[in-house]
Amino acid sequence: MSESALNLLNLIINNRDDIIYIIVLLSCIVVGKYYRKITDCNEKEKFGNRLGIAIIIIVSGFHAFHIFISFAVSAGIILLHRKLQSHIIISVFMFLYLLFFRMVHYLDLPSPPGHTNLIQMILTLKLVGLAFEVNDATLKCKTASKEELEKMPYHERELAEINLKNIFGYCFNYVGVLTGPYMTYRTYRDPFMEKYAHDEKSFNACDRATLDKFKSIPIFVILYLATSYLWPIGRIFTDEFYTDESILYRLWYVWPVFFIFRMRIYIGLTLAECVCTAAGVGIYPTVFQSTPGGGPRTKDNQLLKDWQETYDFTTINNSDVYTTETCWTFREAMKSWNMCVQYWLAMNVYKRFPSRKLRTGATLLVSAYWHGVNPGYYFCIFAAPFYVAIEDLTLKRLKASGKPFPLWLNICVWISKFFAFSYMSVAFQLITFWRIWNYYNSVFHFGYCFWAVQYVIVLFWPKISRAVFGGGKRPEKPKEEKSS
């Protein structure tokens, strides 16, 4: 067998889990058209749940018991302990179970596969988010008058009186069960309850949206396979990478590694969005001004009077690929990445954390912990806000001149953005502390040193500018002579 064929075979073997993942999502997309045309709500819910359970068992095998145990305990807490702040109890339980789930190998138990980890991650977001939603709705209904209760949105009344069937349907519907996107209880229920979700025009909008999103997937796949073939990520784990390659090559290698990572994520997130669009989940009239993860900002039916019958799927948009790739700054790219999870973090951690000074750190900690227990996630995620602060200060100094940025300067900012992402993401993929430390040592911690120097320069730039380019002290304005 030739070396090229062997490399291709190794690529397929190493990506076996990803291939299974793609096959499952493609199957869900195909099923979507049939699912959204089921008119009986009970039958539709049963079909979605049966398929969701089947997916969990197929990809997890006996490891599925982790999913069912954590669900059963959390559902029981929601149903039996509403008055005891179940949202706090469930948050603690689900995140502790996530820790146990990822460390079972220390107890000589078999480690769950990667797909089960994805299911457990999204289930954690759903159950914790649902507990907060139930708590908020219950408090709102308790203080509402009879008239206010009648005018209240249906989903809030359902949440206040939620039952096991509702919780089960929300957690185990096949749409989003494997990898998201995260959606609120209302987003899950609206396709069953809203009339516009069942008309012919919305069905056509679903087909168009699915096709439009799916068109980009072959491009991502080709770029992923080509880059993985030319610059395999496995090379960074070998001893030869550190002994035979130059420091410049090792430093440059973070670019293809992060490019491969991005293409892989884009494939998964876009396929997950296609599952939603094919099933008619997350579709709303454009006049409702939906946001990723949160859904409509308003559902005022008065807006439908002048409505042009156009729909959007903004609610289930995981990532804005075009903006992530083309925007100039790191901050803007961060906002366009994994937006549904960012919504969950904002609503359930950042806005609810009691200390304003610590809420940013708490949000980052929860995000890193949710991704995993290994140091790589913390190296990557906690480095981001420091770079954002440096970037913000740099741009502030550059904008102080009042002149528009020339194209070459925007390109420099863009290159800096992607270098920062690439340098940080290496830690995310190397995972363990010693692998991360070994790589950063091999490039003399160039990224961190460069950003530290950049910060010092931009912090003292006004003084440095006057000292280097002259001018000394700013000339004082001449005093006006007093009129005699």
Coordinates of C-alpha atoms in Angstrom, one line a residue:
M1 CA 0.0 0.0 0.0
S2 CA 1.4 3.4 -1.0
E3 CA 2.2 6.0 1.6
S4 CA -0.7 8.3 0.4
A5 CA -3.2 5.5 0.7
L6 CA -1.9 4.6 4.1
N7 CA -2.2 8.2 5.3
L8 CA -5.8 8.4 3.9
L9 CA -6.7 5.1 5.7
N10 CA -5.2 6.4 9.0
L11 CA -7.2 9.6 8.5
I12 CA -10.5 7.6 8.2
I13 CA -9.6 5.4 11.2
N14 CA -8.7 8.4 13.4
N15 CA -12.0 10.1 12.5
R16 CA -14.2 7.0 12.9
D17 CA -16.2 8.7 15.7
D18 CA -16.7 11.8 13.5
I19 CA -17.9 9.6 10.7
I20 CA -20.5 8.0 12.9
Y21 CA -21.5 11.4 14.2
I22 CA -22.0 12.7 10.7
I23 CA -24.1 9.7 9.6
V24 CA -26.4 10.1 12.6
L25 CA -26.9 13.8 11.9
L26 CA -27.5 13.2 8.2
S27 CA -30.1 10.6 9.1
C28 CA -31.8 13.1 11.4
I29 CA -31.9 15.7 8.5
V30 CA -33.5 13.2 6.2
V31 CA -36.2 12.3 8.9
G32 CA -36.9 16.0 9.5
K33 CA -39.3 16.6 6.6
Y34 CA -41.5 13.7 7.8
Y35 CA -41.3 14.8 11.4
R36 CA -42.5 18.3 10.8
K37 CA -45.5 17.2 8.8
I38 CA -46.9 15.1 11.6
T39 CA -50.1 17.0 12.5
D40 CA -51.0 15.2 15.8
C41 CA -48.9 16.8 18.5
N42 CA -48.9 13.7 20.8
E43 CA -47.7 11.5 17.9
K44 CA -45.2 14.0 16.9
E45 CA -43.8 14.2 20.4
K46 CA -43.7 10.4 20.7
F47 CA -41.9 10.0 17.4
G48 CA -39.3 12.7 18.3
N49 CA -38.7 11.1 21.7
R50 CA -38.4 7.5 20.4
L51 CA -35.9 8.6 17.8
G52 CA -33.9 10.6 20.4
I53 CA -33.7 7.6 22.7
A54 CA -32.7 5.4 19.8
I55 CA -29.8 7.8 18.9
I56 CA -28.6 7.8 22.5
I57 CA -28.5 4.0 22.7
I58 CA -27.0 3.6 19.3
V59 CA -24.0 5.9 19.9
S60 CA -23.6 5.2 23.6
G61 CA -24.5 1.5 24.2
F62 CA -24.6 0.7 27.9
H63 CA -23.0 4.1 28.7
A64 CA -26.5 5.5 28.1
F65 CA -27.3 4.8 31.7
H66 CA -25.4 8.0 32.6
I67 CA -27.8 10.0 30.6
F68 CA -30.9 8.3 32.1
I69 CA -29.7 8.4 35.7
S70 CA -28.8 12.2 35.6
F71 CA -32.2 12.9 33.8
A72 CA -34.2 10.9 36.3
V73 CA -32.6 12.6 39.4
S74 CA -33.0 16.1 37.9
A75 CA -36.6 15.5 36.7
G76 CA -37.5 14.2 40.2
I77 CA -36.0 17.3 41.8
I78 CA -37.9 19.6 39.5
L79 CA -41.2 17.8 40.2
L80 CA -40.8 17.2 43.9
H81 CA -38.8 20.2 45.2
R82 CA -40.0 23.3 43.5
K83 CA -40.3 25.2 46.7
L84 CA -36.7 24.3 47.7
Q85 CA -35.0 26.2 44.9
S86 CA -34.6 23.2 42.6
H87 CA -32.6 25.3 40.1
I88 CA -29.7 25.5 42.6
I89 CA -29.9 21.9 43.6
I90 CA -30.0 20.7 39.9
S91 CA -27.1 23.0 38.9
V92 CA -24.9 21.5 41.6
F93 CA -26.0 17.9 40.9
M94 CA -25.7 18.1 37.1
F95 CA -22.2 19.7 37.2
L96 CA -21.0 17.3 39.8
Y97 CA -22.4 14.4 37.8
L98 CA -20.6 15.8 34.7
L99 CA -17.3 15.6 36.8
F100 CA -18.1 12.0 37.9
F101 CA -19.0 11.1 34.3
R102 CA -15.6 12.3 33.0
M103 CA -13.6 10.7 35.8
V104 CA -15.1 7.2 36.0
H105 CA -11.9 5.7 34.7
Y106 CA -10.3 6.5 38.1
L107 CA -12.9 4.1 39.6
D108 CA -11.8 1.4 37.1
L109 CA -15.1 1.8 35.2
P110 CA -15.1 2.0 31.4
S111 CA -14.9 5.6 30.0
P112 CA -17.9 6.7 28.0
P113 CA -17.3 7.4 24.3
G114 CA -17.1 11.0 22.9
H115 CA -20.6 11.0 21.6
T116 CA -22.0 10.2 25.0
N117 CA -20.0 13.1 26.4
L118 CA -21.6 15.4 23.8
I119 CA -25.1 14.2 24.9
Q120 CA -24.3 14.6 28.6
M121 CA -23.0 18.1 27.9
I122 CA -26.1 19.3 26.2
L123 CA -28.4 17.5 28.7
T124 CA -26.6 19.4 31.5
L125 CA -27.4 22.8 29.8
K126 CA -31.0 21.7 29.2
L127 CA -31.8 20.5 32.7
V128 CA -30.1 23.4 34.5
G129 CA -31.6 25.9 32.1
L130 CA -35.1 24.3 32.5
A131 CA -34.8 24.4 36.3
F132 CA -34.1 28.2 36.1
E133 CA -37.0 28.6 33.7
V134 CA -39.4 26.6 35.9
N135 CA -38.3 28.7 39.0
D136 CA -38.8 32.0 37.2
A137 CA -42.2 31.0 35.8
T138 CA -43.4 29.6 39.1
L139 CA -42.6 32.8 40.9
K140 CA -44.2 34.9 38.2
C141 CA -47.4 32.9 38.3
K142 CA -47.6 33.0 42.1
T143 CA -47.6 36.8 42.1
A144 CA -49.8 37.3 39.0
S145 CA -53.5 38.1 39.2
K146 CA -56.1 36.0 37.4
E147 CA -56.3 38.4 34.5
E148 CA -52.5 38.5 34.2
L149 CA -52.3 34.7 34.4
E150 CA -54.7 34.4 31.4
K151 CA -52.6 36.9 29.3
M152 CA -49.4 35.1 30.2
P153 CA -47.6 33.2 27.4
Y154 CA -48.6 29.5 27.3
H155 CA -45.0 28.3 27.9
E156 CA -44.8 30.2 31.2
R157 CA -48.0 28.6 32.4
E158 CA -46.7 25.2 31.3
L159 CA -43.4 25.7 33.1
A160 CA -45.1 26.7 36.3
E161 CA -47.1 23.4 36.2
I162 CA -44.5 21.3 34.3
N163 CA -44.9 17.5 34.3
L164 CA -42.7 14.5 33.6
K165 CA -44.0 14.2 30.0
N166 CA -43.0 17.8 29.3
I167 CA -39.5 17.4 30.8
F168 CA -38.9 14.1 29.0
G169 CA -40.0 15.5 25.7
Y170 CA -37.8 18.6 26.0
C171 CA -34.7 16.6 27.0
F172 CA -35.0 13.6 24.7
N173 CA -36.5 14.9 21.4
Y174 CA -34.1 13.9 18.7
V175 CA -33.6 17.5 17.5
G176 CA -30.5 18.7 19.4
V177 CA -30.1 15.6 21.6
L178 CA -26.7 14.7 20.2
T179 CA -24.9 18.1 20.1
G180 CA -27.5 20.8 20.4
P181 CA -27.9 23.6 19.6
Y182 CA -29.1 24.6 23.1
M183 CA -32.7 25.8 23.0
T184 CA -35.1 27.0 25.6
Y185 CA -38.3 25.2 26.6
R186 CA -40.3 27.7 24.6
T187 CA -38.2 27.0 21.4
Y188 CA -38.9 23.3 21.8
R189 CA -42.6 23.8 22.3
D190 CA -43.4 26.4 19.7
P191 CA -43.4 24.0 16.7
F192 CA -46.2 22.1 18.4
M193 CA -48.2 25.1 19.5
E194 CA -47.8 27.9 16.9
K195 CA -50.1 28.0 13.8
Y196 CA -47.5 29.6 11.5
A197 CA -45.2 26.6 12.1
H198 CA -47.6 24.3 10.2
D199 CA -48.4 26.3 7.1
E200 CA -47.0 25.6 3.6
K201 CA -44.9 28.7 3.5
S202 CA -43.1 27.8 6.7
F203 CA -42.5 24.3 5.3
N204 CA -40.9 25.8 2.2
A205 CA -38.8 28.1 4.3
C206 CA -37.5 25.1 6.3
D207 CA -36.5 23.4 3.0
R208 CA -34.7 26.5 1.7
A209 CA -32.9 27.1 5.0
T210 CA -31.8 23.4 5.2
L211 CA -30.5 23.5 1.6
D212 CA -28.7 26.9 2.1
K213 CA -26.9 25.7 5.3
F214 CA -26.1 22.3 3.8
K215 CA -24.3 23.8 0.8
S216 CA -21.4 24.9 2.9
I217 CA -20.8 21.5 4.4
P218 CA -19.0 19.9 1.4
I219 CA -16.6 22.9 1.4
F220 CA -15.8 22.5 5.1
V221 CA -15.3 18.7 4.6
I222 CA -12.9 19.2 1.6
L223 CA -10.9 21.8 3.5
Y224 CA -10.8 19.7 6.6
L225 CA -9.6 16.6 4.8
A226 CA -7.1 18.4 2.6
T227 CA -5.6 20.3 5.6
S228 CA -5.6 17.2 7.8
Y229 CA -3.8 15.3 5.1
L230 CA -1.1 17.9 4.5
W231 CA -0.6 19.0 8.1
P232 CA -2.0 16.2 10.4
I233 CA -2.7 17.4 13.9
G234 CA -1.1 14.2 15.2
R235 CA 2.3 15.5 14.3
I236 CA 2.2 17.9 17.2
F237 CA 2.1 15.0 19.6
T238 CA 5.3 13.3 18.3
D239 CA 8.8 13.8 19.6
E240 CA 10.1 14.4 16.1
F241 CA 8.0 17.6 15.9
Y242 CA 10.1 19.1 18.7
T243 CA 13.5 17.7 17.7
D244 CA 13.5 17.9 13.9
E245 CA 11.4 21.1 13.2
S246 CA 12.6 24.7 13.7
I247 CA 11.0 27.0 16.2
L248 CA 9.4 29.1 13.3
Y249 CA 7.8 25.9 11.9
R250 CA 6.5 24.9 15.3
L251 CA 5.1 28.4 15.8
W252 CA 3.5 28.5 12.4
Y253 CA 2.0 25.0 12.8
V254 CA -0.7 26.5 15.1
W255 CA -2.4 28.0 12.0
P256 CA -3.2 24.7 10.2
V257 CA -4.1 23.0 13.6
F258 CA -6.6 25.7 14.4
F259 CA -7.9 25.7 10.8
I260 CA -8.6 21.9 11.0
F261 CA -10.3 22.5 14.4
R262 CA -12.5 25.2 12.9
M263 CA -13.5 23.2 9.9
R264 CA -14.4 20.2 12.2
I265 CA -16.5 22.4 14.4
Y266 CA -18.2 24.1 11.5
I267 CA -19.2 20.7 10.0
G268 CA -20.7 19.6 13.3
L269 CA -22.5 22.9 14.2
T270 CA -23.9 23.4 10.7
L271 CA -25.2 19.8 10.5
A272 CA -26.9 20.4 13.9
E273 CA -28.5 23.5 12.6
C274 CA -29.7 21.6 9.5
V275 CA -31.4 19.0 11.8
C276 CA -33.3 21.9 13.4
T277 CA -34.3 23.6 10.1
A278 CA -35.4 20.3 8.5
A279 CA -37.6 19.5 11.5
G280 CA -39.0 23.1 11.6
V281 CA -37.5 23.8 15.1
G282 CA -36.5 27.4 15.7
I283 CA -38.5 29.0 12.8
Y284 CA -40.0 32.3 13.6
P285 CA -41.5 35.3 11.7
T286 CA -38.7 37.8 11.1
V287 CA -40.7 40.5 12.8
F288 CA -40.2 38.7 16.1
Q289 CA -36.5 39.7 16.1
S290 CA -35.1 36.4 17.3
T291 CA -31.7 36.0 18.9
P292 CA -29.5 32.9 19.0
G293 CA -30.4 30.6 21.9
G294 CA -33.0 33.0 23.3
G295 CA -35.6 33.0 20.6
P296 CA -38.0 35.9 19.8
R297 CA -37.6 39.2 21.7
T298 CA -41.3 39.7 21.2
K299 CA -44.2 37.6 20.1
D300 CA -46.7 40.5 19.8
N301 CA -49.3 39.3 17.3
Q302 CA -49.9 42.9 16.2
L303 CA -46.6 42.7 14.4
L304 CA -48.0 40.0 12.1
K305 CA -50.5 42.4 10.6
D306 CA -47.9 44.0 8.2
W307 CA -45.8 40.9 8.1
Q308 CA -44.4 39.9 4.7
E309 CA -44.5 36.1 5.7
T310 CA -40.7 35.8 5.8
Y311 CA -39.1 33.5 8.4
D312 CA -35.7 33.2 10.0
F313 CA -33.8 30.5 12.0
T314 CA -31.7 32.9 14.1
T315 CA -32.8 31.1 17.3
I316 CA -30.8 28.0 16.5
N317 CA -27.8 29.6 14.8
N318 CA -24.8 28.1 16.6
S319 CA -22.1 30.1 14.8
D320 CA -21.9 32.8 12.2
V321 CA -19.1 31.3 10.1
Y322 CA -18.8 34.3 7.7
T323 CA -18.5 36.8 10.5
T324 CA -16.1 34.6 12.5
E325 CA -13.8 34.3 9.5
T326 CA -14.0 37.9 8.1
C327 CA -14.4 40.2 11.0
W328 CA -11.4 42.1 12.0
T329 CA -11.3 41.7 15.8
F330 CA -11.1 38.9 18.3
R331 CA -14.0 40.3 20.4
E332 CA -16.4 40.2 17.4
A333 CA -15.3 36.7 16.4
M334 CA -15.9 35.4 19.9
K335 CA -19.4 36.8 19.8
S336 CA -20.1 34.9 16.6
W337 CA -18.9 31.5 17.9
N338 CA -21.1 28.9 19.6
M339 CA -23.7 31.6 20.3
C340 CA -26.4 29.3 21.8
V341 CA -24.1 28.2 24.5
Q342 CA -23.0 31.8 25.1
Y343 CA -26.7 32.7 25.6
W344 CA -27.0 29.9 28.2
L345 CA -23.9 31.2 30.0
A346 CA -25.1 34.8 29.9
M347 CA -28.6 34.0 31.2
N348 CA -27.9 31.3 33.8
V349 CA -24.4 32.3 35.1
Y350 CA -23.4 35.8 34.2
K351 CA -26.7 37.6 34.9
R352 CA -27.5 35.5 38.0
F353 CA -24.1 35.5 39.7
P354 CA -24.4 37.5 42.9
S355 CA -21.0 39.3 42.7
R356 CA -20.6 41.7 39.8
K357 CA -16.9 41.8 40.2
L358 CA -16.6 38.0 40.0
R359 CA -19.3 37.2 37.4
T360 CA -16.9 37.3 34.4
G361 CA -14.5 34.9 36.1
A362 CA -17.4 32.7 37.2
T363 CA -18.8 32.5 33.7
L364 CA -15.4 31.6 32.2
L365 CA -14.9 28.9 34.9
V366 CA -18.3 27.4 34.2
S367 CA -17.6 27.4 30.5
A368 CA -14.2 25.7 30.9
Y369 CA -15.6 23.2 33.4
W370 CA -18.5 22.4 31.0
H371 CA -16.0 21.6 28.2
G372 CA -14.0 19.3 30.4
V373 CA -11.7 18.8 33.5
N374 CA -8.4 18.8 31.6
P375 CA -6.1 21.9 31.9
G376 CA -6.2 22.6 28.2
Y377 CA -9.7 24.0 28.4
Y378 CA -8.7 26.4 31.2
F379 CA -5.5 27.5 29.4
C380 CA -7.5 28.4 26.3
I381 CA -10.7 29.9 27.8
F382 CA -9.0 32.0 30.5
A383 CA -6.5 33.4 28.1
A384 CA -9.2 34.9 25.9
P385 CA -10.3 37.9 28.1
F386 CA -6.7 39.0 28.7
Y387 CA -6.2 39.2 24.9
V388 CA -9.5 41.0 24.4
A389 CA -8.4 43.6 27.0
I390 CA -5.1 44.1 25.1
E391 CA -6.9 44.3 21.7
D392 CA -9.4 46.8 23.1
L393 CA -6.7 49.0 24.4
T394 CA -4.7 48.8 21.2
L395 CA -7.7 49.7 19.1
K396 CA -8.5 52.6 21.5
R397 CA -5.0 54.0 21.1
L398 CA -5.1 53.6 17.3
K399 CA -8.5 55.3 17.1
A400 CA -7.4 58.2 19.2
S401 CA -6.0 59.9 16.1
G402 CA -9.5 60.2 14.7
K403 CA -8.4 58.9 11.3
P404 CA -10.1 55.8 9.7
F405 CA -8.1 52.6 9.7
P406 CA -6.3 51.9 6.5
L407 CA -6.8 48.4 5.0
W408 CA -3.3 47.3 5.8
L409 CA -3.9 48.0 9.5
N410 CA -7.2 46.1 9.5
I411 CA -5.4 43.2 7.9
C412 CA -2.8 43.3 10.7
V413 CA -5.6 43.2 13.3
W414 CA -7.2 40.3 11.5
I415 CA -3.9 38.4 11.4
S416 CA -3.4 39.1 15.1
K417 CA -6.9 37.9 15.9
F418 CA -6.3 34.5 14.2
F419 CA -2.9 34.1 15.6
A420 CA -4.4 34.6 19.1
F421 CA -7.1 32.1 18.4
S422 CA -4.6 29.6 17.0
Y423 CA -2.1 29.9 19.8
M424 CA -4.8 29.5 22.5
S425 CA -6.6 26.6 20.7
V426 CA -3.4 24.5 20.7
A427 CA -3.9 24.2 24.5
F428 CA -7.5 23.2 23.9
Q429 CA -6.3 20.3 21.7
L430 CA -3.2 19.2 23.5
I431 CA -5.4 19.0 26.7
T432 CA -2.9 17.8 29.3
F433 CA -0.6 20.2 31.2
W434 CA 2.7 18.6 30.2
R435 CA 1.8 18.5 26.5
I436 CA 0.8 22.2 26.6
W437 CA 3.9 23.2 28.6
N438 CA 6.1 21.2 26.3
Y439 CA 4.7 23.0 23.2
Y440 CA 4.8 26.5 24.7
N441 CA 8.3 25.9 26.0
S442 CA 9.4 24.9 22.5
V443 CA 8.4 28.3 21.1
F444 CA 9.6 30.2 24.3
H445 CA 6.0 31.1 25.2
F446 CA 6.1 33.5 22.2
G447 CA 2.4 34.4 22.2
Y448 CA 2.3 35.3 25.9
C449 CA 5.5 37.3 25.7
F450 CA 4.4 39.1 22.6
W451 CA 1.0 40.1 24.1
A452 CA 2.7 41.3 27.3
V453 CA 5.1 43.5 25.3
Q454 CA 2.1 44.8 23.2
Y455 CA 0.2 45.6 26.3
V456 CA 3.1 47.6 27.8
I457 CA 3.6 49.5 24.6
V458 CA 0.0 50.5 24.1
L459 CA -0.4 51.3 27.8
F460 CA 2.3 53.9 27.7
W461 CA 2.0 54.8 24.0
P462 CA 1.3 58.5 24.5
K463 CA 4.5 58.9 26.6
I464 CA 6.5 56.7 24.2
S465 CA 5.2 58.6 21.2
R466 CA 6.1 62.0 22.6
A467 CA 9.6 60.7 23.7
V468 CA 10.4 59.0 20.3
F469 CA 8.8 61.5 17.9
G470 CA 9.5 64.6 19.9
G471 CA 7.2 67.2 21.2
G472 CA 8.1 67.0 24.9
K473 CA 5.4 68.6 27.0
R474 CA 2.2 69.7 25.3
P475 CA 2.5 73.5 24.5
E476 CA 0.4 75.6 26.8
K477 CA -2.3 77.7 25.3
P478 CA -1.4 81.4 25.3
K479 CA -3.2 83.4 28.0
E480 CA -5.6 86.0 26.8
E481 CA -4.6 89.5 27.6
K482 CA -6.9 91.4 29.9
S483 CA -8.6 94.3 28.2
S484 CA -7.7 97.6 29.7

